[in-house]
Amino acid sequence: MHVADKLLRLLDPARMADPVMSEEEAEMLRIRTISSERHLSRPHPRRRLLVWASAVAVTVAVALVGVGLVGGPAQDSAYAATPAPLQLEDAQGVPATDTLQQLARAAEKGPTSDSGRVKHFRYEMWSLFTRIDGERVTSEVVPQSYETWQQPDGSTRQVQTSNGTSTTDDFPSTDRPDPPDAPTPASMKQWVLSQGDGTGAGAFLNRLNERSLDTVLTPQQSAGILRALASFDGVEYHGGVQDRSGRTGLAFSVESDFGGLPKKQTAIFDPDTGKLLAYEEMLTEDAGELNVRIPSVTEYTTHLSSSYSN
């Protein structure tokens, strides 16, 4: 196995049987700051381009993700301060499937995106960062905001801001499948799941969040996404909820172990357009080697805008 691939496996706190990394591997990991152990455990070149590569500037070189990389009783691990869970409502038995179908019909009637050649995105992210300083292990909240412009040829400029500091990066185009022009629930499900592992509802929501970082969907494609989500078992509806940016949307969640640990994955959709407003994950039963209490929110994304511009 390539050293880089092994490092990505070691970042997964659910893989407890992996051997201790070598000095070469540890040094390679020290020069990287990565925002999510599970995001990186799957091959996803476009995600790596837009998020992983630019995340290097967020913290100092000794910052690591995943306390599972540190062992021994000498470590003094303090619980991390994580965001408060979403205030999800009890929908009183309202079926998620029916609500998603109604939302899909509303999405189909929504406005088309503005005309233009350049795709423009703004979003905010937070993921659990763990810092090693001597023998003490602590974790911190490191919110990041992103603004990206994608040219027709796929080349991208991204501005990332964290702790008041902004960095700009330019990336070449990468191969990726575009969403189908004549969307159906089946074709949209296939498109969402076409890159990465997993085929269940947990994989679908996680991958939809990633797709939404650099894809402007038509009303018909958004409707297909919602109908695809309605086809999965175990989806729960929670009524209206405010996301981390204060916008009100309709919340749906699934309980899964996608990525290795039991969690609740929640997606919030715009009630008028059906677009994804926000996504987050919360550990519910077991934190593995992460030094967080249960339950704990370990990551969230708020999608602030996605449109075309000139």
mmCIF file of C-alpha atoms in Angstrom:
data_model
loop_
_atom_site.group_PDB
_atom_site.id
_atom_site.type_symbol
_atom_site.label_atom_id
_atom_site.label_comp_id
_atom_site.label_asym_id
_atom_site.label_seq_id
_atom_site.Cartn_x
_atom_site.Cartn_y
_atom_site.Cartn_z
ATOM 1 C CA MET A 1 0.000 0.000 0.000
ATOM 2 C CA HIS A 2 1.246 3.462 -0.856
ATOM 3 C CA VAL A 3 2.304 5.506 2.208
ATOM 4 C CA ALA A 4 -0.290 8.213 1.508
ATOM 5 C CA ASP A 5 -3.064 5.617 1.231
ATOM 6 C CA LYS A 6 -1.995 4.070 4.513
ATOM 7 C CA LEU A 7 -2.112 7.457 6.198
ATOM 8 C CA LEU A 8 -5.676 7.971 5.051
ATOM 9 C CA ARG A 9 -6.647 4.585 6.507
ATOM 10 C CA LEU A 10 -4.989 5.448 9.798
ATOM 11 C CA LEU A 11 -7.125 8.576 10.044
ATOM 12 C CA ASP A 12 -10.292 6.483 10.366
ATOM 13 C CA PRO A 13 -10.962 6.048 14.128
ATOM 14 C CA ALA A 14 -13.057 2.940 13.444
ATOM 15 C CA ARG A 15 -10.075 1.014 12.068
ATOM 16 C CA MET A 16 -8.486 0.036 15.358
ATOM 17 C CA ALA A 17 -6.423 -2.850 13.958
ATOM 18 C CA ASP A 18 -4.077 -0.776 11.836
ATOM 19 C CA PRO A 19 -0.419 -0.889 12.936
ATOM 20 C CA VAL A 20 1.420 2.062 14.426
ATOM 21 C CA MET A 21 2.702 4.336 11.670
ATOM 22 C CA SER A 22 6.380 4.582 10.892
ATOM 23 C CA GLU A 23 8.432 7.728 11.434
ATOM 24 C CA GLU A 24 8.243 8.412 7.680
ATOM 25 C CA GLU A 25 4.463 8.161 7.733
ATOM 26 C CA ALA A 26 4.166 10.325 10.843
ATOM 27 C CA GLU A 27 6.317 13.026 9.309
ATOM 28 C CA MET A 28 4.223 12.998 6.139
ATOM 29 C CA LEU A 29 1.076 13.405 8.203
ATOM 30 C CA ARG A 30 2.537 16.268 10.249
ATOM 31 C CA ILE A 31 2.851 18.438 7.168
ATOM 32 C CA ARG A 32 -0.843 18.100 6.388
ATOM 33 C CA THR A 33 -3.885 19.544 8.079
ATOM 34 C CA ILE A 34 -6.983 17.671 7.056
ATOM 35 C CA SER A 35 -10.590 18.548 7.908
ATOM 36 C CA SER A 36 -12.312 15.152 8.108
ATOM 37 C CA GLU A 37 -10.955 11.630 8.623
ATOM 38 C CA ARG A 38 -13.830 10.037 6.747
ATOM 39 C CA HIS A 39 -13.807 12.438 3.811
ATOM 40 C CA LEU A 40 -10.253 11.376 3.135
ATOM 41 C CA SER A 41 -10.735 7.649 3.577
ATOM 42 C CA ARG A 42 -12.445 7.509 0.193
ATOM 43 C CA PRO A 43 -10.958 8.311 -3.216
ATOM 44 C CA HIS A 44 -12.593 11.569 -4.274
ATOM 45 C CA PRO A 45 -10.219 13.706 -6.349
ATOM 46 C CA ARG A 46 -12.545 16.679 -6.781
ATOM 47 C CA ARG A 47 -13.276 16.908 -3.065
ATOM 48 C CA ARG A 48 -9.583 16.662 -2.339
ATOM 49 C CA LEU A 49 -8.897 19.438 -4.818
ATOM 50 C CA LEU A 50 -11.321 21.969 -3.367
ATOM 51 C CA VAL A 51 -11.189 21.247 0.346
ATOM 52 C CA TRP A 52 -8.254 19.079 1.372
ATOM 53 C CA ALA A 53 -5.570 20.902 -0.601
ATOM 54 C CA SER A 54 -6.603 24.316 0.666
ATOM 55 C CA ALA A 55 -7.025 23.185 4.275
ATOM 56 C CA VAL A 56 -3.274 22.932 4.787
ATOM 57 C CA ALA A 57 -3.040 26.585 5.871
ATOM 58 C CA VAL A 58 -5.635 26.311 8.638
ATOM 59 C CA THR A 59 -3.444 25.199 11.550
ATOM 60 C CA VAL A 60 0.209 24.686 12.368
ATOM 61 C CA ALA A 61 2.164 21.718 11.123
ATOM 62 C CA VAL A 62 1.715 19.664 14.310
ATOM 63 C CA ALA A 63 -2.101 19.603 13.946
ATOM 64 C CA LEU A 64 -3.561 16.160 13.303
ATOM 65 C CA VAL A 65 -7.006 14.736 12.697
ATOM 66 C CA GLY A 66 -8.080 11.756 14.783
ATOM 67 C CA VAL A 67 -6.900 11.034 18.300
ATOM 68 C CA GLY A 68 -6.605 7.404 17.236
ATOM 69 C CA LEU A 69 -3.127 8.270 15.978
ATOM 70 C CA VAL A 70 -1.995 8.828 19.572
ATOM 71 C CA GLY A 71 -1.774 5.998 22.062
ATOM 72 C CA GLY A 72 -0.608 5.207 25.549
ATOM 73 C CA PRO A 73 -1.833 6.060 29.061
ATOM 74 C CA ALA A 74 0.511 9.068 29.342
ATOM 75 C CA GLN A 75 -1.749 11.161 27.115
ATOM 76 C CA ASP A 76 -4.089 13.577 28.877
ATOM 77 C CA SER A 77 -7.100 13.858 26.571
ATOM 78 C CA ALA A 78 -9.614 16.627 27.236
ATOM 79 C CA TYR A 79 -13.044 16.542 25.682
ATOM 80 C CA ALA A 80 -13.331 18.757 22.624
ATOM 81 C CA ALA A 81 -15.700 21.697 22.507
ATOM 82 C CA THR A 82 -18.123 20.927 19.678
ATOM 83 C CA PRO A 83 -21.158 22.824 18.340
ATOM 84 C CA ALA A 84 -24.530 22.357 19.980
ATOM 85 C CA PRO A 85 -26.751 19.805 18.204
ATOM 86 C CA LEU A 86 -29.493 21.037 15.903
ATOM 87 C CA GLN A 87 -32.866 21.551 17.536
ATOM 88 C CA LEU A 88 -34.751 18.957 15.517
ATOM 89 C CA GLU A 89 -38.517 18.906 15.912
ATOM 90 C CA ASP A 90 -40.793 15.935 16.329
ATOM 91 C CA ALA A 91 -42.771 15.775 13.105
ATOM 92 C CA GLN A 92 -45.459 13.727 14.879
ATOM 93 C CA GLY A 93 -45.415 10.827 12.490
ATOM 94 C CA VAL A 94 -45.456 12.813 9.239
ATOM 95 C CA PRO A 95 -43.918 10.421 6.661
ATOM 96 C CA ALA A 96 -40.605 11.557 5.226
ATOM 97 C CA THR A 97 -41.465 10.002 1.862
ATOM 98 C CA ASP A 98 -44.633 12.043 1.397
ATOM 99 C CA THR A 99 -42.920 15.269 2.451
ATOM 100 C CA LEU A 100 -39.994 14.682 0.094
ATOM 101 C CA GLN A 101 -42.386 14.057 -2.799
ATOM 102 C CA GLN A 102 -44.234 17.310 -2.015
ATOM 103 C CA LEU A 103 -40.936 19.165 -1.795
ATOM 104 C CA ALA A 104 -39.858 17.679 -5.146
ATOM 105 C CA ARG A 105 -43.013 19.003 -6.795
ATOM 106 C CA ALA A 106 -42.301 22.457 -5.368
ATOM 107 C CA ALA A 107 -38.692 22.275 -6.548
ATOM 108 C CA GLU A 108 -39.756 21.550 -10.134
ATOM 109 C CA LYS A 109 -41.605 24.878 -10.193
ATOM 110 C CA GLY A 110 -38.642 26.811 -8.851
ATOM 111 C CA PRO A 111 -36.678 29.410 -10.816
ATOM 112 C CA THR A 112 -33.814 28.372 -13.043
ATOM 113 C CA SER A 113 -30.307 29.561 -12.210
ATOM 114 C CA ASP A 114 -29.117 32.920 -13.473
ATOM 115 C CA SER A 115 -27.494 32.895 -16.890
ATOM 116 C CA GLY A 116 -23.728 33.021 -17.019
ATOM 117 C CA ARG A 117 -20.637 31.010 -17.794
ATOM 118 C CA VAL A 118 -18.896 30.878 -14.411
ATOM 119 C CA LYS A 119 -20.169 28.752 -11.527
ATOM 120 C CA HIS A 120 -19.985 30.629 -8.225
ATOM 121 C CA PHE A 121 -20.249 28.981 -4.798
ATOM 122 C CA ARG A 122 -20.094 30.162 -1.197
ATOM 123 C CA TYR A 123 -20.178 27.767 1.725
ATOM 124 C CA GLU A 124 -18.987 27.406 5.304
ATOM 125 C CA MET A 125 -17.615 24.258 6.914
ATOM 126 C CA TRP A 126 -16.612 23.034 10.329
ATOM 127 C CA SER A 127 -14.885 19.755 11.116
ATOM 128 C CA LEU A 128 -13.230 18.389 14.228
ATOM 129 C CA PHE A 129 -9.521 19.209 14.387
ATOM 130 C CA THR A 130 -7.289 17.512 16.938
ATOM 131 C CA ARG A 131 -3.996 19.092 18.001
ATOM 132 C CA ILE A 132 -1.077 17.300 19.603
ATOM 133 C CA ASP A 133 1.180 19.438 21.802
ATOM 134 C CA GLY A 134 3.702 17.390 23.730
ATOM 135 C CA GLU A 135 1.694 14.842 25.710
ATOM 136 C CA ARG A 136 -1.586 16.747 25.744
ATOM 137 C CA VAL A 137 -4.335 16.114 23.204
ATOM 138 C CA THR A 138 -6.977 18.774 22.655
ATOM 139 C CA SER A 139 -9.486 19.551 19.944
ATOM 140 C CA GLU A 140 -10.821 22.826 18.683
ATOM 141 C CA VAL A 141 -13.533 24.410 16.595
ATOM 142 C CA VAL A 142 -12.007 25.602 13.324
ATOM 143 C CA PRO A 143 -14.732 27.106 11.100
ATOM 144 C CA GLN A 144 -13.749 27.766 7.509
ATOM 145 C CA SER A 145 -15.489 29.731 4.772
ATOM 146 C CA TYR A 146 -14.980 29.143 1.060
ATOM 147 C CA GLU A 147 -15.781 31.050 -2.105
ATOM 148 C CA THR A 148 -15.067 29.421 -5.452
ATOM 149 C CA TRP A 149 -15.357 30.346 -9.113
ATOM 150 C CA GLN A 150 -15.342 27.544 -11.673
ATOM 151 C CA GLN A 151 -14.680 28.388 -15.313
ATOM 152 C CA PRO A 152 -16.366 26.549 -18.212
ATOM 153 C CA ASP A 153 -13.183 24.495 -18.715
ATOM 154 C CA GLY A 154 -13.404 23.270 -15.102
ATOM 155 C CA SER A 155 -10.487 25.278 -13.742
ATOM 156 C CA THR A 156 -11.266 26.731 -10.311
ATOM 157 C CA ARG A 157 -10.179 29.611 -8.133
ATOM 158 C CA GLN A 158 -10.901 29.223 -4.423
ATOM 159 C CA VAL A 159 -10.599 31.674 -1.532
ATOM 160 C CA GLN A 160 -10.551 30.022 1.880
ATOM 161 C CA THR A 161 -10.844 32.049 5.087
ATOM 162 C CA SER A 162 -10.075 30.705 8.547
ATOM 163 C CA ASN A 163 -9.300 32.541 11.782
ATOM 164 C CA GLY A 164 -9.384 35.845 9.914
ATOM 165 C CA THR A 165 -6.784 34.782 7.346
ATOM 166 C CA SER A 166 -7.618 34.255 3.672
ATOM 167 C CA THR A 167 -5.694 32.236 1.126
ATOM 168 C CA THR A 168 -6.304 31.957 -2.623
ATOM 169 C CA ASP A 169 -5.593 28.848 -4.682
ATOM 170 C CA ASP A 170 -6.041 28.016 -8.361
ATOM 171 C CA PHE A 171 -6.738 24.460 -9.484
ATOM 172 C CA PRO A 172 -6.766 22.874 -12.952
ATOM 173 C CA SER A 173 -9.835 21.105 -14.269
ATOM 174 C CA THR A 174 -10.534 17.525 -13.179
ATOM 175 C CA ASP A 175 -12.623 14.768 -14.670
ATOM 176 C CA ARG A 176 -16.006 14.346 -13.027
ATOM 177 C CA PRO A 177 -19.449 13.172 -14.137
ATOM 178 C CA ASP A 178 -22.020 15.918 -14.680
ATOM 179 C CA PRO A 179 -25.582 15.416 -13.446
ATOM 180 C CA PRO A 180 -27.920 13.967 -16.087
ATOM 181 C CA ASP A 181 -29.709 16.456 -18.335
ATOM 182 C CA ALA A 182 -32.926 14.388 -18.212
ATOM 183 C CA PRO A 183 -32.970 13.541 -14.512
ATOM 184 C CA THR A 184 -34.942 10.722 -12.935
ATOM 185 C CA PRO A 185 -34.757 9.538 -9.311
ATOM 186 C CA ALA A 186 -32.699 6.539 -10.424
ATOM 187 C CA SER A 187 -30.273 8.548 -12.559
ATOM 188 C CA MET A 188 -29.788 11.202 -9.873
ATOM 189 C CA LYS A 189 -29.151 8.525 -7.255
ATOM 190 C CA GLN A 190 -26.560 6.935 -9.543
ATOM 191 C CA TRP A 191 -24.903 10.308 -10.173
ATOM 192 C CA VAL A 192 -24.693 11.162 -6.454
ATOM 193 C CA LEU A 193 -23.221 7.768 -5.558
ATOM 194 C CA SER A 194 -21.005 7.356 -8.635
ATOM 195 C CA GLN A 195 -17.774 8.409 -6.896
ATOM 196 C CA GLY A 196 -16.916 6.893 -3.540
ATOM 197 C CA ASP A 197 -17.985 3.942 -1.429
ATOM 198 C CA GLY A 198 -21.374 3.041 -0.017
ATOM 199 C CA THR A 199 -24.850 2.723 -1.516
ATOM 200 C CA GLY A 200 -27.135 3.437 1.447
ATOM 201 C CA ALA A 201 -28.904 6.565 2.651
ATOM 202 C CA GLY A 202 -25.898 7.626 4.751
ATOM 203 C CA ALA A 203 -23.585 7.483 1.759
ATOM 204 C CA PHE A 204 -26.171 9.304 -0.343
ATOM 205 C CA LEU A 205 -26.502 12.271 2.038
ATOM 206 C CA ASN A 206 -22.762 12.549 2.571
ATOM 207 C CA ARG A 207 -22.057 12.438 -1.156
ATOM 208 C CA LEU A 208 -24.865 14.886 -1.922
ATOM 209 C CA ASN A 209 -23.170 17.364 0.397
ATOM 210 C CA GLU A 210 -19.912 16.953 -1.493
ATOM 211 C CA ARG A 211 -21.592 17.234 -4.899
ATOM 212 C CA SER A 212 -23.266 20.459 -3.789
ATOM 213 C CA LEU A 213 -19.894 22.126 -3.223
ATOM 214 C CA ASP A 214 -19.325 22.517 -6.966
ATOM 215 C CA THR A 215 -22.550 21.731 -8.823
ATOM 216 C CA VAL A 216 -25.402 24.084 -9.775
ATOM 217 C CA LEU A 217 -28.538 21.974 -10.085
ATOM 218 C CA THR A 218 -31.561 22.737 -12.239
ATOM 219 C CA PRO A 219 -35.037 22.595 -10.649
ATOM 220 C CA GLN A 220 -35.619 19.221 -12.306
ATOM 221 C CA GLN A 221 -32.323 17.844 -10.991
ATOM 222 C CA SER A 222 -33.114 19.066 -7.473
ATOM 223 C CA ALA A 223 -36.495 17.332 -7.691
ATOM 224 C CA GLY A 224 -34.775 14.127 -8.799
ATOM 225 C CA ILE A 225 -32.444 14.315 -5.803
ATOM 226 C CA LEU A 226 -35.386 14.615 -3.400
ATOM 227 C CA ARG A 227 -37.241 11.710 -4.996
ATOM 228 C CA ALA A 228 -34.065 9.620 -4.865
ATOM 229 C CA LEU A 229 -33.753 10.341 -1.135
ATOM 230 C CA ALA A 230 -37.399 9.323 -0.682
ATOM 231 C CA SER A 231 -36.554 5.870 -2.098
ATOM 232 C CA PHE A 232 -34.303 4.976 0.846
ATOM 233 C CA ASP A 233 -35.542 3.245 3.975
ATOM 234 C CA GLY A 234 -35.007 4.832 7.361
ATOM 235 C CA VAL A 235 -35.254 8.505 6.376
ATOM 236 C CA GLU A 236 -36.956 10.596 9.094
ATOM 237 C CA TYR A 237 -38.646 13.977 8.736
ATOM 238 C CA HIS A 238 -38.166 16.598 11.474
ATOM 239 C CA GLY A 239 -40.172 19.563 10.229
ATOM 240 C CA GLY A 240 -38.726 23.042 10.030
ATOM 241 C CA VAL A 241 -35.345 23.840 11.588
ATOM 242 C CA GLN A 242 -32.828 26.676 11.434
ATOM 243 C CA ASP A 243 -29.401 25.916 10.027
ATOM 244 C CA ARG A 244 -26.143 27.381 11.349
ATOM 245 C CA SER A 245 -26.601 30.511 9.238
ATOM 246 C CA GLY A 246 -30.107 31.196 10.560
ATOM 247 C CA ARG A 247 -32.076 30.034 7.506
ATOM 248 C CA THR A 248 -35.195 27.914 8.000
ATOM 249 C CA GLY A 249 -35.523 24.719 6.011
ATOM 250 C CA LEU A 250 -37.013 21.238 6.144
ATOM 251 C CA ALA A 251 -34.843 18.705 7.955
ATOM 252 C CA PHE A 252 -34.443 15.009 7.142
ATOM 253 C CA SER A 253 -32.097 12.593 8.866
ATOM 254 C CA VAL A 254 -30.847 9.027 8.755
ATOM 255 C CA GLU A 255 -29.146 6.885 11.363
ATOM 256 C CA SER A 256 -26.152 5.098 9.866
ATOM 257 C CA ASP A 257 -22.624 3.886 10.481
ATOM 258 C CA PHE A 258 -21.313 5.327 7.235
ATOM 259 C CA GLY A 259 -17.625 6.045 7.760
ATOM 260 C CA GLY A 260 -17.267 3.562 10.624
ATOM 261 C CA LEU A 261 -19.079 5.042 13.639
ATOM 262 C CA PRO A 262 -22.813 5.248 14.485
ATOM 263 C CA LYS A 263 -24.121 8.699 13.649
ATOM 264 C CA LYS A 264 -27.113 10.811 12.732
ATOM 265 C CA GLN A 265 -26.759 12.533 9.370
ATOM 266 C CA THR A 266 -29.064 15.497 8.822
ATOM 267 C CA ALA A 267 -29.802 17.396 5.614
ATOM 268 C CA ILE A 268 -31.776 20.650 5.512
ATOM 269 C CA PHE A 269 -33.500 21.636 2.267
ATOM 270 C CA ASP A 270 -34.929 24.951 1.101
ATOM 271 C CA PRO A 271 -38.750 24.629 1.286
ATOM 272 C CA ASP A 272 -39.218 26.610 -1.955
ATOM 273 C CA THR A 273 -36.438 25.388 -4.236
ATOM 274 C CA GLY A 274 -35.541 22.002 -2.755
ATOM 275 C CA LYS A 275 -31.838 22.930 -2.759
ATOM 276 C CA LEU A 276 -29.575 21.632 -0.014
ATOM 277 C CA LEU A 277 -29.071 24.380 2.576
ATOM 278 C CA ALA A 278 -27.008 22.507 5.137
ATOM 279 C CA TYR A 279 -25.662 19.112 6.130
ATOM 280 C CA GLU A 280 -24.150 17.818 9.330
ATOM 281 C CA GLU A 281 -23.096 14.675 11.142
ATOM 282 C CA MET A 282 -23.427 13.847 14.838
ATOM 283 C CA LEU A 283 -21.921 10.824 16.593
ATOM 284 C CA THR A 284 -24.640 9.099 18.598
ATOM 285 C CA GLU A 285 -23.236 6.035 20.374
ATOM 286 C CA ASP A 286 -19.467 5.703 20.145
ATOM 287 C CA ALA A 287 -16.742 8.308 19.602
ATOM 288 C CA GLY A 288 -14.066 5.724 18.788
ATOM 289 C CA GLU A 289 -10.705 7.364 19.485
ATOM 290 C CA LEU A 290 -12.016 10.911 19.059
ATOM 291 C CA ASN A 291 -11.952 12.821 22.345
ATOM 292 C CA VAL A 292 -15.546 14.051 22.212
ATOM 293 C CA ARG A 293 -18.610 13.384 24.305
ATOM 294 C CA ILE A 294 -21.619 11.522 22.972
ATOM 295 C CA PRO A 295 -23.614 12.904 21.282
ATOM 296 C CA SER A 296 -21.285 15.296 19.444
ATOM 297 C CA VAL A 297 -21.504 17.170 16.165
ATOM 298 C CA THR A 298 -18.296 16.406 14.302
ATOM 299 C CA GLU A 299 -18.873 18.340 11.095
ATOM 300 C CA TYR A 300 -21.292 20.586 9.292
ATOM 301 C CA THR A 301 -21.571 22.477 6.002
ATOM 302 C CA THR A 302 -23.834 25.395 5.169
ATOM 303 C CA HIS A 303 -24.329 26.020 1.451
ATOM 304 C CA LEU A 304 -24.817 29.782 1.195
ATOM 305 C CA SER A 305 -25.105 30.188 -2.573
ATOM 306 C CA SER A 306 -24.634 28.320 -5.847
ATOM 307 C CA SER A 307 -25.308 30.097 -9.111
ATOM 308 C CA TYR A 308 -23.910 31.225 -12.448
ATOM 309 C CA SER A 309 -22.197 34.549 -13.058
ATOM 310 C CA ASN A 310 -20.231 36.226 -15.833
#
